[in-house]
Amino acid sequence: MIKSILIFNNHGKPRLIRFYQYFAEDMQQQIIREIFHLVSKRDDNVCNFLEGGSLIGGSDYKLIYRHYATLYFVFCVDSSESELGILDLIQVFVETLDKCFENVCELDLIFHMDKVHYILQEVVMGGMVLETNMNDIVAQVELQNRMEKSEGGLSAAPARAVSAVKNMNLPEMPRNINIGDINIKVPSLSPF
Amino acid sequence: MSDVVEKTLTALPGLLSLDSQPGSNKLSSSSKLGNLIRGITELTSKHEEEKLIQRELTSIKEQVSSPNTSMRQMKELMVRAIYCEMLGYEASFSYIHAIKLAQQGTALEKRVGYLAVSLFLNESHELLLLLVNTVLKDLQSTNLIEVCMALTVVGQMFPKDMIPAILPLVEEKLNHPKEIIRRKAVLALYKFYLIAPNQVQHIHNKFRKALCDKDPGVMTASLHIYLQLIEENPEGYKDLTTSFVTILKQVVGGKLPMDFNYHSVPAPWLQIQLLRILCLLGKNDQSTSEIMYEVLDESLRRAEINHNITYAILFECVKCIYTIHPKSELLEKAAKCIGNFVLSSKINLKYLGLKALTYVVQQDPKLALQHQMTIIECLDHPDLIIKRETLELLFRITNAQNVTVIVDKMLEFLRINKDDYTTIDLVGKVAELAEKYAPDNEWFIETMSTVFSVGGDTMQPDIPNSFLKLLSEGFDSVEEDRKLRLFAVDSYVSLLQGEPGKLPQRFLQVISWVLGEYSCLRADLEVDTVLRLLAKLLDMKTTSSETKSWVLMAMTKLCEGGAGVSVARGVYETYSSSLDTVLRQRAQELQHLSQDPELRARVLPRHTGLEPLEVDSSLSFLDGFVSEALAAGAAPYKPPHQRQEELAQAKALSLEPYGLSLPLSMSSCSITDRQSPTLLSISSGLSGNSNDLSHKGGLRLDGVKRVWGREGYLAQREPAEESAHVEVPSTLRSPSQQGVADGSHSQTPTHTPTPEPELEKQQLASSLFVGLGSHSSVCLMGKSEPTPQRFRRKARSPASSSGASENVSHSLVSPPITVDTLMCNNLLDSHITSEPDVSPLEQTPPLSLGLAAANGSCDEELPDSDVKGSSPSLIGDDALVAADPAPHEEPPKDLLLSSYLPAELSGLSHSEITPLSSDQSLDLSACHVHKEGDLVLVVFIYNSSDSDIQQILLELDSEELEVSCECDGAVGGARGHSVAVCQYSLSVKRPSVHVELVGTVSYQFPVGTPQSGQFSYKLPLSSFIRPLTLSTEEYGTMWLDFSHDTKQNLTLISDDPEPLAASLSVLKKKLQLHVVEIIGMEGIVACRLLQDQPCLMHCRLHAGTLAVWLRSPVPDLPDCLMYFCQRALQEH
């Protein structure tokens, strides 16, 4: 079972957190900090697996993560999940995000945190892998989006909003959001 | 209708607000969040961020509670609240609004509401009850999306008590036409099963229906449930094995639609899941395993595409193959596969390869040997995780010979490791290894010192505890004990003279205890000095008050004489006014006892450490309770460290191959004796329950039944239990001694042409993997030696002095004629073997030349019979083949072998001498001799060639028998045309009608390659039966005690006037039974199975047959005996 899914950037700022097992709020923050601490120290040429730290349940737990440009995607799983399987699930998830947001970047995740959650809900439900087929996930998300369009007819097309946000001139923006390579680069498909 | 109105109404304010704001609503909402985010990123300090978010939260709070806020705005506010919560700021005021949003919003707003609820709340949150109705309503909605949302939130969390309310609706969804709904319903039910298994018990057949769903997606979802169910109760689902196999076969065969392919691998996640299920089903179950062999084979074959995900499948496959009942063919392929992982340049695969190796290494140590160089490389890998995993692997192959090197590596890692969790774990392992395999006192004390200083105060408290216990209880030899303690005292005194401030508290506690207890052993050490050192500890700021009380206790033990009193007074003055009551108490004690030597002698008697005080720290008064609980099925107590260990195993390994390991016996799980460290100083003198430590120390190898021989797992598996343990001076020992263990050795092969670093690695390899081949039998020896061997050297010291320990007993020890597998596999030989200038070899028998040359200083090693080399069966297969079918002379028929029977056996009855094996130069024959209390197997080795054979090595092994060698030491060799004889004493481990011995003989001519051959010897169980003389009363009491029995009617010898007496006398004659008494129509007979296992027989004439009832404490014995009785009577 997947215990939690965390996305944070290179500076440890959380971009999405989802726990499938209950932890108190402050515990959650502690876990995020610890995991960031563990993960950020690691080079890119080391393995993508970590044994669970002391906070998130000890030796039965594993952290499986991928690092894309500015973001870390971390899945915390127990022993019933396959390491490599989860590693590819992260890839599927990221590719799906890329498809839904058209060239996804960290900003998409910030401004559309809710959407990312909806996409994630179609991949993992209550800690269990629900769907691994990217096309099916996208189809399901689009079904919901269509509903959004038909309902919010008066509002401007979301796509326009997205591009507006993306093109926002953000001179004062983030020392810590690197606009330079803000795109999450989806690596070629043998990402070892 | 009303719905529409409602929708319009709720939409209205949104429209209005839209009008009031220029620009797009969407954009404005984004920019509100955007403003927040931008604001946050501009900040430089955490403090400012806090202020900003608080401001934001206040404004959100205001807006959500305002009645004018539309649902649409609410939605936007909710996203902001989620954002704040994500950053770790509580927004509990918004929870209720999230629920409201889910209740009242349109589908789109509902979605946000549900999301917020599932992020904010947990299963036991009371507000969740308010959601139940909404979920109910949505489950019944006609809008698919609403149903989906409801199911999603249910799968995420739902109040346990309310499950019955929605269960029927969720069940109903299993029949929904839409596949996605069915799938989510299955997962929701799984969630219910997890949180409240009882509530979904009635729908197990619906799970089965889901498994058979026409949509593979739904089927996949149902596998989550089955994985869980089968894990909990594998027996209950064996019938599904065929279904799972069929599904997997279809998936692997590409029968699924293309949509399910991922990088052209068909449904990989589904395959992984199925393999895991099969793994659970096939464990310890041969017939079930057989069903899956084919599909596993196919999975291995099909997974060719070189993509990450295929490796995921392969990994599961390999794990499955090694978990289920073994099949040699598959195991071979799996081993090859592991090789691919280990040798892969991709770091993730390497990691998994190491994991897999760790998983299989105890079943198949050969595999680790094959990859030893890779393992060495991984030890130096920059990635700590890989290193850590490698150490885990090494931990499992540690034995008495490589322990120093492995522990060294572990300590090295500990010094650079920063992660507390890993440190705690590894420190425990080092301590365990040190206790178990320590080669000598110095090493042990030094290693433990490092453990204490590195492990610091985070380590498991039972490590220092058991260390102190070990010191105080001592072991075999008093002298050794004294040396150990003395050494500890010396090394601790010098530590304290250094910089004690840097030592962790736990270590200081250990030190002060040891000094308090044993510093008197060192006569030239002034009590003064010790007291001063201890007093220094008291003065340090960093010393905790717990440590201080340990120190005070130690001082109390030491302070005698004038100097003592003055120190005591000083300390007393300081601490009698301490705020800490414990310290005050200790200071008082110190003061009083130092002034009253008599009282002190009574309170703290010296040198009587092992006399039990009247403290029942073993809690033996609870024994009754515990045994009751155990009898009622409670799990035996495990110390925390072992528990953690087992957890760790569960994640990757089951070290328990097939065949149940013996259940823990009562004695081994008796109550353990844990004391808190502060108590230890008082209770150290207790006669602790020694089971506890030994049990803990007994690495999980004990009791693990060995299924594979070291040849691997082949059909000709060699039952390794109690296998003849041959002590062969291993060539590998030498590099380890020279290069690593003992750097000062003069003959270090520096002159080899190999480049330095490469050589270092090879030396490391040989020292790490030394003795590995025989490792498994080493562990198994644990069975025959009493397991509670916490200290290797306990047994070692007598062993090395007397030259032949029990380990060597039945092997024909000889100088190294065996080629070690290690050497075969090792890269080492290719580099070093042909080293010419090794002079001291002239004395060694020429036949060992090849090996001697390999290590350069063989003569050093030869006398060292304590080395456990790998046993001869490790000789490569080629050697076996070579020896096999060569033409040979007939065995020497004319030679009267029986004349070679040892004198003491010649008068006894023996079986026919049967030839065992023969080749061009050696003929083996054997017979067994019946002694009264023993059965002796005599093997005759006839050298039919002209030349002398100096070294013959014979190894016998049996599943049913225990074999021990009677001739002490080496049957050196056989001259040309002469006979060598060796004897073995046999006793039955497991009764079976016929018992079989398997043996290997290996030898080498002065010139020529090593030869070996195999043979087997079969003998009936009846040879082990001896009469048992006892009285009728004794018979009566014994009869009731025995639990295994069997009854059968046998044919009677009817042509005799006294059929009963006649039948019994036949049995007596043929089977050596003892007729206790014949009373009328009944007779009682007794016998014993060597050495001392009684079997009682009760016979009665009944309708023209002999009704026989056999009873024995040994399982299977009655059945076997019945067989012999039947045959004896029939043959008559």
PDB file of C-alpha atoms in Angstrom, chain B residues 213-361:
ATOM      1  CA  ASP B 213     -15.002  -9.541 -14.088  1.00  0.00           C
ATOM      2  CA  LYS B 214     -14.892  -9.226 -17.827  1.00  0.00           C
ATOM      3  CA  ASP B 215     -12.953  -6.033 -17.505  1.00  0.00           C
ATOM      4  CA  PRO B 216      -9.305  -6.641 -16.649  1.00  0.00           C
ATOM      5  CA  GLY B 217      -9.200  -3.334 -14.774  1.00  0.00           C
ATOM      6  CA  VAL B 218     -11.773  -4.510 -12.281  1.00  0.00           C
ATOM      7  CA  MET B 219      -9.998  -7.821 -11.972  1.00  0.00           C
ATOM      8  CA  THR B 220      -6.757  -5.982 -11.269  1.00  0.00           C
ATOM      9  CA  ALA B 221      -8.445  -3.976  -8.545  1.00  0.00           C
ATOM     10  CA  SER B 222      -9.755  -7.135  -6.945  1.00  0.00           C
ATOM     11  CA  LEU B 223      -6.218  -8.472  -6.706  1.00  0.00           C
ATOM     12  CA  HIS B 224      -5.505  -5.880  -4.014  1.00  0.00           C
ATOM     13  CA  ILE B 225      -8.107  -7.604  -1.916  1.00  0.00           C
ATOM     14  CA  TYR B 226      -6.814 -11.068  -2.653  1.00  0.00           C
ATOM     15  CA  LEU B 227      -3.254 -10.162  -1.916  1.00  0.00           C
ATOM     16  CA  GLN B 228      -4.371  -9.067   1.506  1.00  0.00           C
ATOM     17  CA  LEU B 229      -6.671 -12.006   2.121  1.00  0.00           C
ATOM     18  CA  ILE B 230      -4.093 -14.548   1.024  1.00  0.00           C
ATOM     19  CA  GLU B 231      -1.413 -12.960   3.101  1.00  0.00           C
ATOM     20  CA  GLU B 232      -3.618 -13.403   6.112  1.00  0.00           C
ATOM     21  CA  ASN B 233      -4.725 -16.899   5.300  1.00  0.00           C
ATOM     22  CA  PRO B 234      -2.948 -18.647   2.444  1.00  0.00           C
ATOM     23  CA  GLU B 235      -4.675 -21.948   3.154  1.00  0.00           C
ATOM     24  CA  GLY B 236      -8.087 -20.549   2.419  1.00  0.00           C
ATOM     25  CA  TYR B 237      -7.384 -19.624  -1.155  1.00  0.00           C
ATOM     26  CA  LYS B 238      -5.363 -22.479  -2.550  1.00  0.00           C
ATOM     27  CA  ASP B 239      -8.225 -23.312  -4.837  1.00  0.00           C
ATOM     28  CA  LEU B 240      -7.739 -20.021  -6.636  1.00  0.00           C
ATOM     29  CA  THR B 241      -4.167 -20.857  -7.585  1.00  0.00           C
ATOM     30  CA  THR B 242      -5.185 -22.241 -10.940  1.00  0.00           C
ATOM     31  CA  SER B 243      -7.214 -19.132 -11.687  1.00  0.00           C
ATOM     32  CA  PHE B 244      -4.342 -16.837 -10.865  1.00  0.00           C
ATOM     33  CA  VAL B 245      -2.011 -18.972 -12.916  1.00  0.00           C
ATOM     34  CA  THR B 246      -4.420 -18.892 -15.839  1.00  0.00           C
ATOM     35  CA  ILE B 247      -4.768 -15.143 -15.612  1.00  0.00           C
ATOM     36  CA  LEU B 248      -1.034 -14.679 -15.466  1.00  0.00           C
ATOM     37  CA  LYS B 249      -0.579 -17.028 -18.378  1.00  0.00           C
ATOM     38  CA  GLN B 250      -2.986 -15.008 -20.448  1.00  0.00           C
ATOM     39  CA  VAL B 251      -1.405 -11.730 -19.486  1.00  0.00           C
ATOM     40  CA  VAL B 252       2.085 -12.966 -20.184  1.00  0.00           C
ATOM     41  CA  GLY B 253       0.915 -14.468 -23.416  1.00  0.00           C
ATOM     42  CA  GLY B 254      -0.307 -11.066 -24.561  1.00  0.00           C
ATOM     43  CA  LYS B 255      -3.990 -11.928 -24.541  1.00  0.00           C
ATOM     44  CA  LEU B 256      -4.971  -8.575 -23.077  1.00  0.00           C
ATOM     45  CA  PRO B 257      -5.944  -5.671 -25.293  1.00  0.00           C
ATOM     46  CA  MET B 258      -3.103  -3.446 -26.397  1.00  0.00           C
ATOM     47  CA  ASP B 259      -4.305  -0.656 -24.097  1.00  0.00           C
ATOM     48  CA  PHE B 260      -2.937  -2.550 -21.203  1.00  0.00           C
ATOM     49  CA  ASN B 261       0.557  -2.538 -22.534  1.00  0.00           C
ATOM     50  CA  TYR B 262       3.082  -0.315 -20.948  1.00  0.00           C
ATOM     51  CA  HIS B 263       6.166   0.084 -23.071  1.00  0.00           C
ATOM     52  CA  SER B 264       4.968  -2.971 -24.912  1.00  0.00           C
ATOM     53  CA  VAL B 265       4.969  -5.032 -21.746  1.00  0.00           C
ATOM     54  CA  PRO B 266       1.514  -6.431 -21.135  1.00  0.00           C
ATOM     55  CA  ALA B 267      -0.023  -5.091 -17.922  1.00  0.00           C
ATOM     56  CA  PRO B 268       3.161  -5.122 -15.876  1.00  0.00           C
ATOM     57  CA  TRP B 269       1.593  -4.015 -12.622  1.00  0.00           C
ATOM     58  CA  LEU B 270      -0.963  -6.732 -12.942  1.00  0.00           C
ATOM     59  CA  GLN B 271       1.810  -9.254 -13.455  1.00  0.00           C
ATOM     60  CA  ILE B 272       3.648  -8.015 -10.403  1.00  0.00           C
ATOM     61  CA  GLN B 273       0.555  -8.322  -8.313  1.00  0.00           C
ATOM     62  CA  LEU B 274      -0.148 -11.829  -9.552  1.00  0.00           C
ATOM     63  CA  LEU B 275       3.393 -12.970  -8.931  1.00  0.00           C
ATOM     64  CA  ARG B 276       3.189 -11.727  -5.379  1.00  0.00           C
ATOM     65  CA  ILE B 277      -0.001 -13.632  -4.854  1.00  0.00           C
ATOM     66  CA  LEU B 278       1.490 -16.806  -6.291  1.00  0.00           C
ATOM     67  CA  CYS B 279       4.471 -16.369  -4.065  1.00  0.00           C
ATOM     68  CA  LEU B 280       2.236 -16.369  -1.016  1.00  0.00           C
ATOM     69  CA  LEU B 281       0.259 -19.337  -2.234  1.00  0.00           C
ATOM     70  CA  GLY B 282       3.210 -21.507  -3.160  1.00  0.00           C
ATOM     71  CA  LYS B 283       5.182 -20.981   0.001  1.00  0.00           C
ATOM     72  CA  ASN B 284       5.675 -24.273   1.831  1.00  0.00           C
ATOM     73  CA  ASP B 285       3.335 -26.022  -0.511  1.00  0.00           C
ATOM     74  CA  GLN B 286       4.742 -28.344  -3.083  1.00  0.00           C
ATOM     75  CA  SER B 287       1.600 -29.272  -4.927  1.00  0.00           C
ATOM     76  CA  THR B 288       0.502 -25.671  -5.305  1.00  0.00           C
ATOM     77  CA  SER B 289       3.979 -24.693  -6.360  1.00  0.00           C
ATOM     78  CA  GLU B 290       3.927 -27.288  -9.068  1.00  0.00           C
ATOM     79  CA  ILE B 291       0.950 -25.628 -10.679  1.00  0.00           C
ATOM     80  CA  MET B 292       2.880 -22.431 -11.162  1.00  0.00           C
ATOM     81  CA  TYR B 293       6.232 -23.669 -12.403  1.00  0.00           C
ATOM     82  CA  GLU B 294       5.269 -23.427 -16.012  1.00  0.00           C
ATOM     83  CA  VAL B 295       3.939 -19.899 -15.909  1.00  0.00           C
ATOM     84  CA  LEU B 296       6.903 -18.712 -13.881  1.00  0.00           C
ATOM     85  CA  ASP B 297       9.190 -20.157 -16.457  1.00  0.00           C
ATOM     86  CA  GLU B 298       7.273 -18.398 -19.168  1.00  0.00           C
ATOM     87  CA  SER B 299       7.336 -15.110 -17.299  1.00  0.00           C
ATOM     88  CA  LEU B 300      11.081 -15.352 -16.989  1.00  0.00           C
ATOM     89  CA  ARG B 301      11.391 -16.112 -20.652  1.00  0.00           C
ATOM     90  CA  ARG B 302       9.074 -13.436 -21.882  1.00  0.00           C
ATOM     91  CA  ALA B 303      10.553 -10.628 -19.908  1.00  0.00           C
ATOM     92  CA  GLU B 304      13.180  -9.813 -22.444  1.00  0.00           C
ATOM     93  CA  ILE B 305      12.643  -6.213 -23.283  1.00  0.00           C
ATOM     94  CA  ASN B 306      15.255  -4.203 -21.575  1.00  0.00           C
ATOM     95  CA  HIS B 307      13.047  -1.794 -19.711  1.00  0.00           C
ATOM     96  CA  ASN B 308      12.760  -0.888 -16.105  1.00  0.00           C
ATOM     97  CA  ILE B 309       9.352  -2.426 -15.787  1.00  0.00           C
ATOM     98  CA  THR B 310      10.413  -5.825 -17.099  1.00  0.00           C
ATOM     99  CA  TYR B 311      13.011  -5.893 -14.389  1.00  0.00           C
ATOM    100  CA  ALA B 312      10.269  -5.215 -11.896  1.00  0.00           C
ATOM    101  CA  ILE B 313       8.513  -8.318 -13.166  1.00  0.00           C
ATOM    102  CA  LEU B 314      11.712 -10.342 -13.196  1.00  0.00           C
ATOM    103  CA  PHE B 315      12.482  -9.356  -9.656  1.00  0.00           C
ATOM    104  CA  GLU B 316       9.108 -10.552  -8.462  1.00  0.00           C
ATOM    105  CA  CYS B 317       9.545 -13.712 -10.472  1.00  0.00           C
ATOM    106  CA  VAL B 318      12.878 -14.458  -8.887  1.00  0.00           C
ATOM    107  CA  LYS B 319      11.536 -13.816  -5.443  1.00  0.00           C
ATOM    108  CA  CYS B 320       8.622 -16.058  -6.127  1.00  0.00           C
ATOM    109  CA  ILE B 321      10.825 -18.863  -7.423  1.00  0.00           C
ATOM    110  CA  TYR B 322      12.972 -18.727  -4.338  1.00  0.00           C
ATOM    111  CA  THR B 323      10.003 -18.650  -2.019  1.00  0.00           C
ATOM    112  CA  ILE B 324       7.884 -21.464  -3.351  1.00  0.00           C
ATOM    113  CA  HIS B 325       8.814 -25.103  -3.326  1.00  0.00           C
ATOM    114  CA  PRO B 326      12.106 -25.301  -5.173  1.00  0.00           C
ATOM    115  CA  LYS B 327      12.523 -26.541  -8.665  1.00  0.00           C
ATOM    116  CA  SER B 328      16.088 -26.816  -9.738  1.00  0.00           C
ATOM    117  CA  GLU B 329      15.584 -25.745 -13.326  1.00  0.00           C
ATOM    118  CA  LEU B 330      13.796 -22.573 -12.336  1.00  0.00           C
ATOM    119  CA  LEU B 331      16.243 -21.847  -9.580  1.00  0.00           C
ATOM    120  CA  GLU B 332      19.051 -21.962 -12.053  1.00  0.00           C
ATOM    121  CA  LYS B 333      17.338 -19.473 -14.286  1.00  0.00           C
ATOM    122  CA  ALA B 334      16.484 -17.295 -11.339  1.00  0.00           C
ATOM    123  CA  ALA B 335      20.077 -17.353 -10.197  1.00  0.00           C
ATOM    124  CA  LYS B 336      21.166 -16.242 -13.622  1.00  0.00           C
ATOM    125  CA  CYS B 337      18.603 -13.502 -13.435  1.00  0.00           C
ATOM    126  CA  ILE B 338      19.919 -12.305 -10.112  1.00  0.00           C
ATOM    127  CA  GLY B 339      23.268 -12.142 -11.802  1.00  0.00           C
ATOM    128  CA  ASN B 340      21.822  -9.778 -14.376  1.00  0.00           C
ATOM    129  CA  PHE B 341      20.588  -7.537 -11.624  1.00  0.00           C
ATOM    130  CA  VAL B 342      23.787  -7.551  -9.661  1.00  0.00           C
ATOM    131  CA  LEU B 343      26.001  -6.975 -12.637  1.00  0.00           C
ATOM    132  CA  SER B 344      23.812  -4.280 -14.104  1.00  0.00           C
ATOM    133  CA  SER B 345      25.325  -0.864 -14.422  1.00  0.00           C
ATOM    134  CA  LYS B 346      22.013   0.643 -13.447  1.00  0.00           C
ATOM    135  CA  ILE B 347      22.149   1.481  -9.847  1.00  0.00           C
ATOM    136  CA  ASN B 348      18.533   0.674  -9.083  1.00  0.00           C
ATOM    137  CA  LEU B 349      18.918  -2.781 -10.494  1.00  0.00           C
ATOM    138  CA  LYS B 350      22.075  -3.306  -8.538  1.00  0.00           C
ATOM    139  CA  TYR B 351      20.205  -2.375  -5.410  1.00  0.00           C
ATOM    140  CA  LEU B 352      17.507  -4.883  -6.145  1.00  0.00           C
ATOM    141  CA  GLY B 353      20.114  -7.460  -7.072  1.00  0.00           C
ATOM    142  CA  LEU B 354      21.686  -7.073  -3.653  1.00  0.00           C
ATOM    143  CA  LYS B 355      18.273  -7.369  -2.098  1.00  0.00           C
ATOM    144  CA  ALA B 356      17.646 -10.542  -4.013  1.00  0.00           C
ATOM    145  CA  LEU B 357      21.020 -11.931  -3.038  1.00  0.00           C
ATOM    146  CA  THR B 358      20.311 -11.173   0.569  1.00  0.00           C
ATOM    147  CA  TYR B 359      17.077 -12.992   0.122  1.00  0.00           C
ATOM    148  CA  VAL B 360      18.597 -16.145  -1.257  1.00  0.00           C
ATOM    149  CA  VAL B 361      22.056 -16.214   0.186  1.00  0.00           C
TER     150      VAL B 361
END
